[in-house]
Structures are given as C-alpha cells and as structure tokens.
CSV table of C-alpha atoms in Angstrom, one decimal:
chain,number,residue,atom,x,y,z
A,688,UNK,CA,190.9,36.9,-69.8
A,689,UNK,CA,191.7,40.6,-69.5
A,690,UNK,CA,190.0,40.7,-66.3
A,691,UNK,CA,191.9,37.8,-64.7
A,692,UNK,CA,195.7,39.9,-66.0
A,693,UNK,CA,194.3,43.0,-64.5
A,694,UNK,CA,193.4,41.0,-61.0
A,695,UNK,CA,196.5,38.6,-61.3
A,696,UNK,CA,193.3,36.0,-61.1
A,697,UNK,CA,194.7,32.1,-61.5
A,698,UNK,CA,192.6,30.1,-63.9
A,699,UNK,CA,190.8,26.7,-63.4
A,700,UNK,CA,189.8,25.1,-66.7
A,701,UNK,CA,187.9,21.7,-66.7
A,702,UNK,CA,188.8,19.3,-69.1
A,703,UNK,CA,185.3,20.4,-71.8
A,704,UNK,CA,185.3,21.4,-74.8
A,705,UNK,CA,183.0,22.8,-77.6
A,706,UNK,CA,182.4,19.0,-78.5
A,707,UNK,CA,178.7,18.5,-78.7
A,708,UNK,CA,179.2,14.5,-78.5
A,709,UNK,CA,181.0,14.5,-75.7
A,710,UNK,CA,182.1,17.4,-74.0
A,711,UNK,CA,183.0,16.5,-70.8
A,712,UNK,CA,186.3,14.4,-71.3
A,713,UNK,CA,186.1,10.4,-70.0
A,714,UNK,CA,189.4,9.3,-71.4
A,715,UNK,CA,192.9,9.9,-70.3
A,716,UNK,CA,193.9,10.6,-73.7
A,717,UNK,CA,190.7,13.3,-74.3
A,718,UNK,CA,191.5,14.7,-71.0
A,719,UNK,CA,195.0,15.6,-71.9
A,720,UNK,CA,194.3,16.9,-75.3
A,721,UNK,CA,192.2,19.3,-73.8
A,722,UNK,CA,194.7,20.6,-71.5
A,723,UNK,CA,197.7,20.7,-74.1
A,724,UNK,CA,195.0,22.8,-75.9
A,725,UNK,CA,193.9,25.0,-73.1
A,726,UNK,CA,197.2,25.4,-72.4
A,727,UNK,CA,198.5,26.2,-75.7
A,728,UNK,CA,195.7,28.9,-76.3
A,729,UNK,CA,196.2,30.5,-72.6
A,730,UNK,CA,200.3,30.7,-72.7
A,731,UNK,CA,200.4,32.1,-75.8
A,732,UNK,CA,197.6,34.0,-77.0
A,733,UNK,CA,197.1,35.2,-73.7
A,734,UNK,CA,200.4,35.4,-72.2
A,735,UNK,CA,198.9,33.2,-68.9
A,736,UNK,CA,202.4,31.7,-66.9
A,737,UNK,CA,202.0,28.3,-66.3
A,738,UNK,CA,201.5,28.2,-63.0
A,739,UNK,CA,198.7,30.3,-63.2
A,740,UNK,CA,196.6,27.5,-64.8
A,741,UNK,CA,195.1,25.2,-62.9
A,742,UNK,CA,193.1,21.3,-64.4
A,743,UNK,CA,190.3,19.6,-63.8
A,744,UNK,CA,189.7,17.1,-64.8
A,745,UNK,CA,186.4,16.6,-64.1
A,746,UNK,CA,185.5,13.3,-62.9
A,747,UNK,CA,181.9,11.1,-63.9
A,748,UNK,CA,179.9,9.7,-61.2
A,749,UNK,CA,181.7,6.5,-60.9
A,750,UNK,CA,178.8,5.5,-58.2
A,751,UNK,CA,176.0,5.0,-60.1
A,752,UNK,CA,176.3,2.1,-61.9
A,753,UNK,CA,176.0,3.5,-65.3
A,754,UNK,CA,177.9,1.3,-67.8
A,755,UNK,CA,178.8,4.6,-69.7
A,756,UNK,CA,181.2,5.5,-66.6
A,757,UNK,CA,182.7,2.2,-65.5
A,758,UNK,CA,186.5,2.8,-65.2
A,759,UNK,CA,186.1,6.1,-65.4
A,760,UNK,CA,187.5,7.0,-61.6
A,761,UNK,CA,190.9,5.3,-63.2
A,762,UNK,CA,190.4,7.2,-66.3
A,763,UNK,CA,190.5,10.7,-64.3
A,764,UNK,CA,193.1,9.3,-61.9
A,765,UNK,CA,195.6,8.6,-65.3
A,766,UNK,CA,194.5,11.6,-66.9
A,767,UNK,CA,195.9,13.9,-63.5
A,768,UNK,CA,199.2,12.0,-63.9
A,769,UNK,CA,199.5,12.9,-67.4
A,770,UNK,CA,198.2,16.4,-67.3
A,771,UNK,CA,201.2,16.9,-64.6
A,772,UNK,CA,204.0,15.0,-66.5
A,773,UNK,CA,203.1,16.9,-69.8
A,774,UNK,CA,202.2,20.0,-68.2
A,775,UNK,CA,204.7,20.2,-65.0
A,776,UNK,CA,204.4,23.8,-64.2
A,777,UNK,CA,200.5,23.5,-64.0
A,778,UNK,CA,198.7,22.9,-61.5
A,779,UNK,CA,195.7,20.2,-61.3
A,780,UNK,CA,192.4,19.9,-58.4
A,781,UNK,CA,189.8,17.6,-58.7
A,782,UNK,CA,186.2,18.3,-57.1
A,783,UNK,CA,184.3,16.0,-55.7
A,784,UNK,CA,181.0,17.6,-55.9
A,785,UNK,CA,179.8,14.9,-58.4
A,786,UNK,CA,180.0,12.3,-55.2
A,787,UNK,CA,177.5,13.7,-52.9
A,788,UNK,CA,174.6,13.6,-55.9
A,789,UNK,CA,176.0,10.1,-57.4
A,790,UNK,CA,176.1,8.4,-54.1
A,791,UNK,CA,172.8,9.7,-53.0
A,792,UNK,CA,170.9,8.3,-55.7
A,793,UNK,CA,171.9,4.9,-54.3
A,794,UNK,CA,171.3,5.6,-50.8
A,795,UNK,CA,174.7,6.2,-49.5
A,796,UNK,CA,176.4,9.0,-48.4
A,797,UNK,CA,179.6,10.7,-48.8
C-alpha cells in the first residue's frame, strides 16, 4: 500500500480471500462480501478514494463442464451489478483470461 500512495497507483483487488475452502468467490453474495471488506480495509485503514479501487470479480471457467461451475457466468455477472450498486464510486473489470484455457480443453477457441 505505501507504494501505490507514493505512485498515485489505482488498485485491482479480485474477489479472494484468506479462505482456504474456497478462496476464489463463486457466489454473488461471497463476491460482494469480499468487496465490502476490501473496501472497508482500503478506505479506511489505508485512506484509498474510492475510485481508486477497482473489482474483480473473477470469473470460473464456465466452459468446461464442471458441475462445480454451472451458473457460475450468472453468478459473476450478478455479483458486478452488486459490487457497483453497493460500491458506486468503485470501479469493476472482469478478465477473460480464464476463457482461452477453459475453451481449449474442449477444443474450441476463443
């Protein structure tokens, strides 16, 4: 953190936590806890503005067939429109590295 105030550096924060079940959040719900929390500890402790942060919320392969990830696109999709409606002055992105690796598995491409 004191390196991004001295550089005026904009944070991305993903939406993972120290949760050794599941770090990586699926749920809409989980997604935006982690934010509010992010948030929370970046604004205040840190003195971060808002529009300095920017989400991710970090989508699953939703390519691959694995029951664990089914409906998890719509999950991620939600959890951006929630993220923004909580946390207006925020910003969110949402990479789309996960597609190429998903999709190649089962022969397509992206």
């Amino acid at each position: 953190m004191p390196l991004a105030r001295t550089f005026g550096a904009a944070l991305v924060v993903g939406c993972i936590d120290e949760d050794k079940a599941q770090a990586q959040a699926i749920t809409r719900a989980r997604k935006l806890a982690i934010a509010e929390r992010s948030h929370d500890i970046l604004t205040k402790k840190y003195g971060v503005e808002p529009e300095d942060i920017i989400f991710d919320a970090l989508v699953f392969p939703v390519g691959t067939g694995d029951q664990n990830y089914i409906g998890s696109g719509v999950e991620t999709i939600e959890g951006i429109r929630l993220i923004k409606e909580r946390l207006p002055r925020c910003k969110t992105i949402l990479g789309v590295s996960t597609c190429r690796s998903a999709f190649r598995r089962q022969g397509a491409r992206c």
